PDB file of N, CA and C in Angstrom:
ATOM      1  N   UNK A   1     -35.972 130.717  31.873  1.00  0.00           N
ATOM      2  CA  UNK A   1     -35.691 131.864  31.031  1.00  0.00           C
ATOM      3  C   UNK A   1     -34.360 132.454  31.491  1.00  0.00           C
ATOM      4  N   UNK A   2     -33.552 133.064  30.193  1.00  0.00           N
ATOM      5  CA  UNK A   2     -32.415 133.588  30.577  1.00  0.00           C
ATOM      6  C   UNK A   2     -32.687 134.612  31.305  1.00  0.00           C
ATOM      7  N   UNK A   3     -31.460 136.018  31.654  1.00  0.00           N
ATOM      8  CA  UNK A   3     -31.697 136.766  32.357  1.00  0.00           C
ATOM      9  C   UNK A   3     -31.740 137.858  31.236  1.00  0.00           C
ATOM     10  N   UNK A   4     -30.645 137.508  30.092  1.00  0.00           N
ATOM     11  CA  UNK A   4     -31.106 138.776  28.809  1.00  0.00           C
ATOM     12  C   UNK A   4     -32.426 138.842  28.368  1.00  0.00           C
ATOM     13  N   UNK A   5     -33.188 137.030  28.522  1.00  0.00           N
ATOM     14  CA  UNK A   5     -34.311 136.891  28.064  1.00  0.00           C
ATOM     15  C   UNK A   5     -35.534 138.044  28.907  1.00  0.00           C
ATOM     16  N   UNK A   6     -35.126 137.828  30.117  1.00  0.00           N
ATOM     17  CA  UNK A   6     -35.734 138.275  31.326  1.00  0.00           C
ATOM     18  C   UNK A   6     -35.909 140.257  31.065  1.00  0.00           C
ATOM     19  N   UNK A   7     -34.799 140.784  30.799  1.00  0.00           N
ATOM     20  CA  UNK A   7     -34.684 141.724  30.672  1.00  0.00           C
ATOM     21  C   UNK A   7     -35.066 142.382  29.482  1.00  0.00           C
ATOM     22  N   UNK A   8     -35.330 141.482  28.047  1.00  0.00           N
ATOM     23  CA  UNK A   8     -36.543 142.253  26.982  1.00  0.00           C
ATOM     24  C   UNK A   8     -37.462 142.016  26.979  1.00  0.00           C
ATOM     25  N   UNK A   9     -38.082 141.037  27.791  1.00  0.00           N
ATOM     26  CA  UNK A   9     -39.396 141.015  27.750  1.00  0.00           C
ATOM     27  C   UNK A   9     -40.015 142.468  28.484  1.00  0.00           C
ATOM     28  N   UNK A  10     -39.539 142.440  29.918  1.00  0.00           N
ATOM     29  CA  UNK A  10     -39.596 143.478  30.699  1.00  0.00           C
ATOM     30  C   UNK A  10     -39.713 144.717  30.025  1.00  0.00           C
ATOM     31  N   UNK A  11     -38.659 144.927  28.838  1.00  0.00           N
ATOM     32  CA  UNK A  11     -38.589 146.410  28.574  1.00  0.00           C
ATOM     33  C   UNK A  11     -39.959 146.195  27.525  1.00  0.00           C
ATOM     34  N   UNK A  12     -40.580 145.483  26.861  1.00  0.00           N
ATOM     35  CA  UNK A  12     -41.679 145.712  25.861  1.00  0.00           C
ATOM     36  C   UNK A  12     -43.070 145.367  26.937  1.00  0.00           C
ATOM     37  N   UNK A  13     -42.928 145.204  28.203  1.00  0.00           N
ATOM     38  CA  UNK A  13     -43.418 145.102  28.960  1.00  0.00           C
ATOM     39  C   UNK A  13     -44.209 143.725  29.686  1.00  0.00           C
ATOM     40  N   UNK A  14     -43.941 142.835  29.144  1.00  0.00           N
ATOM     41  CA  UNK A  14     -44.528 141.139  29.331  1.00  0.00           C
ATOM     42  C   UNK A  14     -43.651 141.081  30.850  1.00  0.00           C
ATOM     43  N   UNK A  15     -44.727 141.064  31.928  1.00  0.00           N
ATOM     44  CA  UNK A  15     -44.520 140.527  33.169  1.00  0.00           C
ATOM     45  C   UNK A  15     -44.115 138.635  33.162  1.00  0.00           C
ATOM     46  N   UNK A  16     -43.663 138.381  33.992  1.00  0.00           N
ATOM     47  CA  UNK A  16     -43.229 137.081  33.955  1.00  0.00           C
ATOM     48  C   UNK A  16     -44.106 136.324  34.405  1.00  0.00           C
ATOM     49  N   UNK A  17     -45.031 136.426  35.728  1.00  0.00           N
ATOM     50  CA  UNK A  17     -46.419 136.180  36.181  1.00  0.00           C
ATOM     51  C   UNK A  17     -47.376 135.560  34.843  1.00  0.00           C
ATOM     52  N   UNK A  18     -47.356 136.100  33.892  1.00  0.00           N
ATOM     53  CA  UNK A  18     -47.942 136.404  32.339  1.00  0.00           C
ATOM     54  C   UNK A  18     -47.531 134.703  31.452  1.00  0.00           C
ATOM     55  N   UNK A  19     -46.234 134.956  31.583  1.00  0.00           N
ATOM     56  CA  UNK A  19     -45.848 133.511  30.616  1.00  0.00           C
ATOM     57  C   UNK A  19     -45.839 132.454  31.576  1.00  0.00           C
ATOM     58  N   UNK A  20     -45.571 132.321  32.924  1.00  0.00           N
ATOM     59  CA  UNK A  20     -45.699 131.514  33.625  1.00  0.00           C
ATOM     60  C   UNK A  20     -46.667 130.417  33.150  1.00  0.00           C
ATOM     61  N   UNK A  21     -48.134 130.523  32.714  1.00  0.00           N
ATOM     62  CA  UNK A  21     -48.730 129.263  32.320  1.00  0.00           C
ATOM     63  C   UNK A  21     -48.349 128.560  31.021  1.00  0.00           C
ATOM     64  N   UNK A  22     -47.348 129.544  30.269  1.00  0.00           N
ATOM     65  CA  UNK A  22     -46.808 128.634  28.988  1.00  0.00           C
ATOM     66  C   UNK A  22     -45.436 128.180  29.095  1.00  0.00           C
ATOM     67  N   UNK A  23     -44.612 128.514  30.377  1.00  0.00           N
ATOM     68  CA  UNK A  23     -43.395 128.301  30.717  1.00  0.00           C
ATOM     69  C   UNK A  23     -43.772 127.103  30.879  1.00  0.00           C
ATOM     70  N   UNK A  24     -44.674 126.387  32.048  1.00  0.00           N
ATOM     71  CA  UNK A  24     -44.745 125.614  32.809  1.00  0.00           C
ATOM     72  C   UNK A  24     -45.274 123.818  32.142  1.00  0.00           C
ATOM     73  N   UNK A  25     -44.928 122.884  32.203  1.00  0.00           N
ATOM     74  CA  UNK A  25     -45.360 121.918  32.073  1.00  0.00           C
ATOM     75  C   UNK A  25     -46.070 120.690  33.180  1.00  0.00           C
ATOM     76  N   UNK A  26     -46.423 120.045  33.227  1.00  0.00           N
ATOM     77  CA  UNK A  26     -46.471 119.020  34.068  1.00  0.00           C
ATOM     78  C   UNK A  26     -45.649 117.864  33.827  1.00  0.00           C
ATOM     79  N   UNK A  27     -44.976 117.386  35.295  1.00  0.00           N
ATOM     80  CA  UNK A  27     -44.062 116.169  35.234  1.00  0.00           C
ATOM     81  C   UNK A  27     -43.953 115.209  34.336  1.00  0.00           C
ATOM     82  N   UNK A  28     -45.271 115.036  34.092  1.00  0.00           N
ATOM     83  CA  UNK A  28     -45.795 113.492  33.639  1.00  0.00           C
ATOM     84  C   UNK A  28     -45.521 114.180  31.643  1.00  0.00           C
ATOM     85  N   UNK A  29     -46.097 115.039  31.418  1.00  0.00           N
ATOM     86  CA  UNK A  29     -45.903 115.750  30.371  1.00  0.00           C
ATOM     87  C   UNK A  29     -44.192 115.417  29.852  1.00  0.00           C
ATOM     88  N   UNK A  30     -43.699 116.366  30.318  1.00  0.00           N
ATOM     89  CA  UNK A  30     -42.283 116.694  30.377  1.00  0.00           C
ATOM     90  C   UNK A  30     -41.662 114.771  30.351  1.00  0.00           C
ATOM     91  N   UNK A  31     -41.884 114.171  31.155  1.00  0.00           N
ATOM     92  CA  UNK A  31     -41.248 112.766  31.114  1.00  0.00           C
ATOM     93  C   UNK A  31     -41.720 112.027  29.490  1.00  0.00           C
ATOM     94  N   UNK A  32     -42.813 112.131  29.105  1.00  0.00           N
ATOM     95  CA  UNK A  32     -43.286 111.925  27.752  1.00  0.00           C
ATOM     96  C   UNK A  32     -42.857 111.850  26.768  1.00  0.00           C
ATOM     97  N   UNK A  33     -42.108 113.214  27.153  1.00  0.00           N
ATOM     98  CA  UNK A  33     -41.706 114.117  26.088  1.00  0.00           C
ATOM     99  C   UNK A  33     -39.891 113.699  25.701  1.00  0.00           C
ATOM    100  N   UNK A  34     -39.791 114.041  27.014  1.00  0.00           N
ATOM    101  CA  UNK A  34     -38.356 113.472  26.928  1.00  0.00           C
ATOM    102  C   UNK A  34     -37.957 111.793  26.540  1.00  0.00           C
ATOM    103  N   UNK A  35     -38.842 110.542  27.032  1.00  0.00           N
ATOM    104  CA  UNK A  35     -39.370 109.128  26.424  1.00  0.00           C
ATOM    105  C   UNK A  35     -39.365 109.772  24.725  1.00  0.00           C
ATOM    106  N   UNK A  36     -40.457 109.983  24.487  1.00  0.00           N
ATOM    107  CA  UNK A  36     -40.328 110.058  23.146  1.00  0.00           C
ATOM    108  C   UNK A  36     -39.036 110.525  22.422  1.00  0.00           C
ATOM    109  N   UNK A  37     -38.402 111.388  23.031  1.00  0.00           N
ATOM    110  CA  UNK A  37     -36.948 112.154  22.151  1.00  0.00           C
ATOM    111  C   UNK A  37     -36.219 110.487  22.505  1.00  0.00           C
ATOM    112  N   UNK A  38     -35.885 110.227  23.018  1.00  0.00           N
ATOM    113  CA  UNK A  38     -34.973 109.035  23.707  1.00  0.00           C
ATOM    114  C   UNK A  38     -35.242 107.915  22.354  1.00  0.00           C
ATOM    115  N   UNK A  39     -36.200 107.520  22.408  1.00  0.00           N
ATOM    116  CA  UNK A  39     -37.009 106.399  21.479  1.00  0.00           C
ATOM    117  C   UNK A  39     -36.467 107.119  20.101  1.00  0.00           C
ATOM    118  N   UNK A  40     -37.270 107.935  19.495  1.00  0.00           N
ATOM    119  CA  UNK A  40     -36.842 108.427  18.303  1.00  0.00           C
ATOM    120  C   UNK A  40     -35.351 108.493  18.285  1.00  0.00           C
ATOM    121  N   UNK A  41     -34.922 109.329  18.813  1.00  0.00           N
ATOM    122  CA  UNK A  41     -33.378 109.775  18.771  1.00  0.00           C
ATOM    123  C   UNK A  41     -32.442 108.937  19.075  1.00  0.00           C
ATOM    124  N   UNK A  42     -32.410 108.363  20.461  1.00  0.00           N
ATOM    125  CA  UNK A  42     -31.395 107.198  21.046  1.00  0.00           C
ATOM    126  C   UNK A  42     -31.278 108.304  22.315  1.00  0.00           C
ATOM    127  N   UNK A  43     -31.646 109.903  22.509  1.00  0.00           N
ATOM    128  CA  UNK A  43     -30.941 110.319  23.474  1.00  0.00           C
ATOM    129  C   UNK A  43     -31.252 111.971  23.364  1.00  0.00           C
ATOM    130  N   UNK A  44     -31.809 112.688  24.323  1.00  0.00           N
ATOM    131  CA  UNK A  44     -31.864 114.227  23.791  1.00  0.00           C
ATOM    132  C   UNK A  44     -30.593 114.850  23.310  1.00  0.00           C
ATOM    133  N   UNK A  45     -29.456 114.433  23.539  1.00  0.00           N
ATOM    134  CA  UNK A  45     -28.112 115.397  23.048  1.00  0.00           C
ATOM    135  C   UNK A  45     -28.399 114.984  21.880  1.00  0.00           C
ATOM    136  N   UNK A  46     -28.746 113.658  21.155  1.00  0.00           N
ATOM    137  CA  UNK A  46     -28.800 113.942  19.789  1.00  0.00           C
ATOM    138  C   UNK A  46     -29.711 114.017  18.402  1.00  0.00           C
ATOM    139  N   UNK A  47     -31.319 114.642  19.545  1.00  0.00           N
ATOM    140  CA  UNK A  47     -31.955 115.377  18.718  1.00  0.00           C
ATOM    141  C   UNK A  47     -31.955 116.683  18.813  1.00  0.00           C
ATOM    142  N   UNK A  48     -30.896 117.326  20.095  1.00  0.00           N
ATOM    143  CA  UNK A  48     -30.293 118.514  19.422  1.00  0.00           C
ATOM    144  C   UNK A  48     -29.859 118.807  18.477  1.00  0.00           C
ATOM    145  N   UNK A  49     -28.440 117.398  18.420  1.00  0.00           N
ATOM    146  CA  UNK A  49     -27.700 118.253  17.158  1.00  0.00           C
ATOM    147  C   UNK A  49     -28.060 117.218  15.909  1.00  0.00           C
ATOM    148  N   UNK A  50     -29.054 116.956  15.532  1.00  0.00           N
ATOM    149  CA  UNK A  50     -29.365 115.746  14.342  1.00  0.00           C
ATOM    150  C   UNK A  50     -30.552 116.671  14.207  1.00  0.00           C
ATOM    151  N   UNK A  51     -31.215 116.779  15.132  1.00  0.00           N
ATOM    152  CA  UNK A  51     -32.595 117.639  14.327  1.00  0.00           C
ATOM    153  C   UNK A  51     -32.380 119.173  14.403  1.00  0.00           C
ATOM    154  N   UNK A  52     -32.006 120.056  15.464  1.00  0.00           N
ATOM    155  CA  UNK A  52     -32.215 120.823  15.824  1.00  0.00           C
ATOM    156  C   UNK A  52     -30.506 121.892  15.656  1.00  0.00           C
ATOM    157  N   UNK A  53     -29.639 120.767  15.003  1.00  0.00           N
ATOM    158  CA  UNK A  53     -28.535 121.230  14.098  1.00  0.00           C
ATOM    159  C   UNK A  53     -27.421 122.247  15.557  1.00  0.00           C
ATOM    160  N   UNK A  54     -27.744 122.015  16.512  1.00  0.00           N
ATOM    161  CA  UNK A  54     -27.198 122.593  17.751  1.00  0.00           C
ATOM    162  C   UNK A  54     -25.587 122.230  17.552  1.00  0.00           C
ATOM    163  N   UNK A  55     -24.601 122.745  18.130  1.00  0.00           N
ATOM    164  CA  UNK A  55     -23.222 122.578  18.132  1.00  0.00           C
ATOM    165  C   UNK A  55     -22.993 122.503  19.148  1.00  0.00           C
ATOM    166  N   UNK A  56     -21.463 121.986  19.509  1.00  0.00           N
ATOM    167  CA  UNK A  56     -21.625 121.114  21.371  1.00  0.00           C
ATOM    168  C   UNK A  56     -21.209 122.266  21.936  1.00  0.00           C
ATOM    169  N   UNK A  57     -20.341 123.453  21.422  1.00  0.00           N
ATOM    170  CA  UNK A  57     -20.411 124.957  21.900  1.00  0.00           C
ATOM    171  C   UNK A  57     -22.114 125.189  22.945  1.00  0.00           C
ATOM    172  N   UNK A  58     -22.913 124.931  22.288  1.00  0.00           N
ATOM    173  CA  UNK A  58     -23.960 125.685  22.546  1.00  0.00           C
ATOM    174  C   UNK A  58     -24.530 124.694  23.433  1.00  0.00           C
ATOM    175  N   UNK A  59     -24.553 123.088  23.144  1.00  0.00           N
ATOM    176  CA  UNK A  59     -24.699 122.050  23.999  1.00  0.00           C
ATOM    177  C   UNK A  59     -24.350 122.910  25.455  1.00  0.00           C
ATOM    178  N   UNK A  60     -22.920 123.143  25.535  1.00  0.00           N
ATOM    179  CA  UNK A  60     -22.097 123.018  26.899  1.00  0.00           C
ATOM    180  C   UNK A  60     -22.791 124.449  27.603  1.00  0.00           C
ATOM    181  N   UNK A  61     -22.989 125.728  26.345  1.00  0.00           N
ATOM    182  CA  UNK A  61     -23.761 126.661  27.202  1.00  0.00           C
ATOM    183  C   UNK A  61     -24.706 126.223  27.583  1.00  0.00           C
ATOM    184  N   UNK A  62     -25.743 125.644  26.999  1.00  0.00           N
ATOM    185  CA  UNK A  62     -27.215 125.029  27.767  1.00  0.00           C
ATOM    186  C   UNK A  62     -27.075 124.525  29.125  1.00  0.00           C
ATOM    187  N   UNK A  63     -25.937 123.810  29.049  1.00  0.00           N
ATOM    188  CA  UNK A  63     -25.819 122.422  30.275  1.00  0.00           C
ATOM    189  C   UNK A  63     -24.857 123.596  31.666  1.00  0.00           C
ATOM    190  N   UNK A  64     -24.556 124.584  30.811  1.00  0.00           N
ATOM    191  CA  UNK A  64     -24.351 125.392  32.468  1.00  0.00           C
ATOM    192  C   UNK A  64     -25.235 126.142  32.781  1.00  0.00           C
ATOM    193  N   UNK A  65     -25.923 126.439  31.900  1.00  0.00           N
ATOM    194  CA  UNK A  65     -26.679 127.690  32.476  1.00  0.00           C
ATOM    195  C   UNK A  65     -28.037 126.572  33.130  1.00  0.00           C
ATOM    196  N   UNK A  66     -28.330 125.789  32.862  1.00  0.00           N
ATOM    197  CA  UNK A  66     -29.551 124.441  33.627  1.00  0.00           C
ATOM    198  C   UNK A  66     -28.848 123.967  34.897  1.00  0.00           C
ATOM    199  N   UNK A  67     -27.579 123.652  35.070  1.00  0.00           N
ATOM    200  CA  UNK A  67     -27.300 122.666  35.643  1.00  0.00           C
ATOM    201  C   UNK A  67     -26.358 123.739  36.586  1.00  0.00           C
TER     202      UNK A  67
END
């Protein structure tokens, strides 16, 4: 979660403790998931921007604020 994200939840009052079990995935999950985008897509960068219509602007914010 971002930190703007971080900061409205807070003010309407949703503790973070709270989303923690829907934040969270398991490894094996998450690897699945990402297999499947790969297969379908050829690659997650481009069921960002083929399905999910993303621009590489927003690509490059994602990939700093993760990485």
């Amino acid at each position: 979660i971002l930190k703007p994200d971080v900061e409205r939840l807070l003010k309407i009052g949703i503790e973070l403790d709270e989303l923690r079990p829907v934040m969270v995935a398991p490894p094996q999950r998450l690897a699945t998931a990402l297999a499947t985008l790969r297969q379908t897509y050829g690659s997650v960068e481009n069921y960002l921007t083929s399905r999910l219509n993303l621009e590489e602007e927003t690509l490059t914010q994602i990939r700093h604020n993760l990485l």
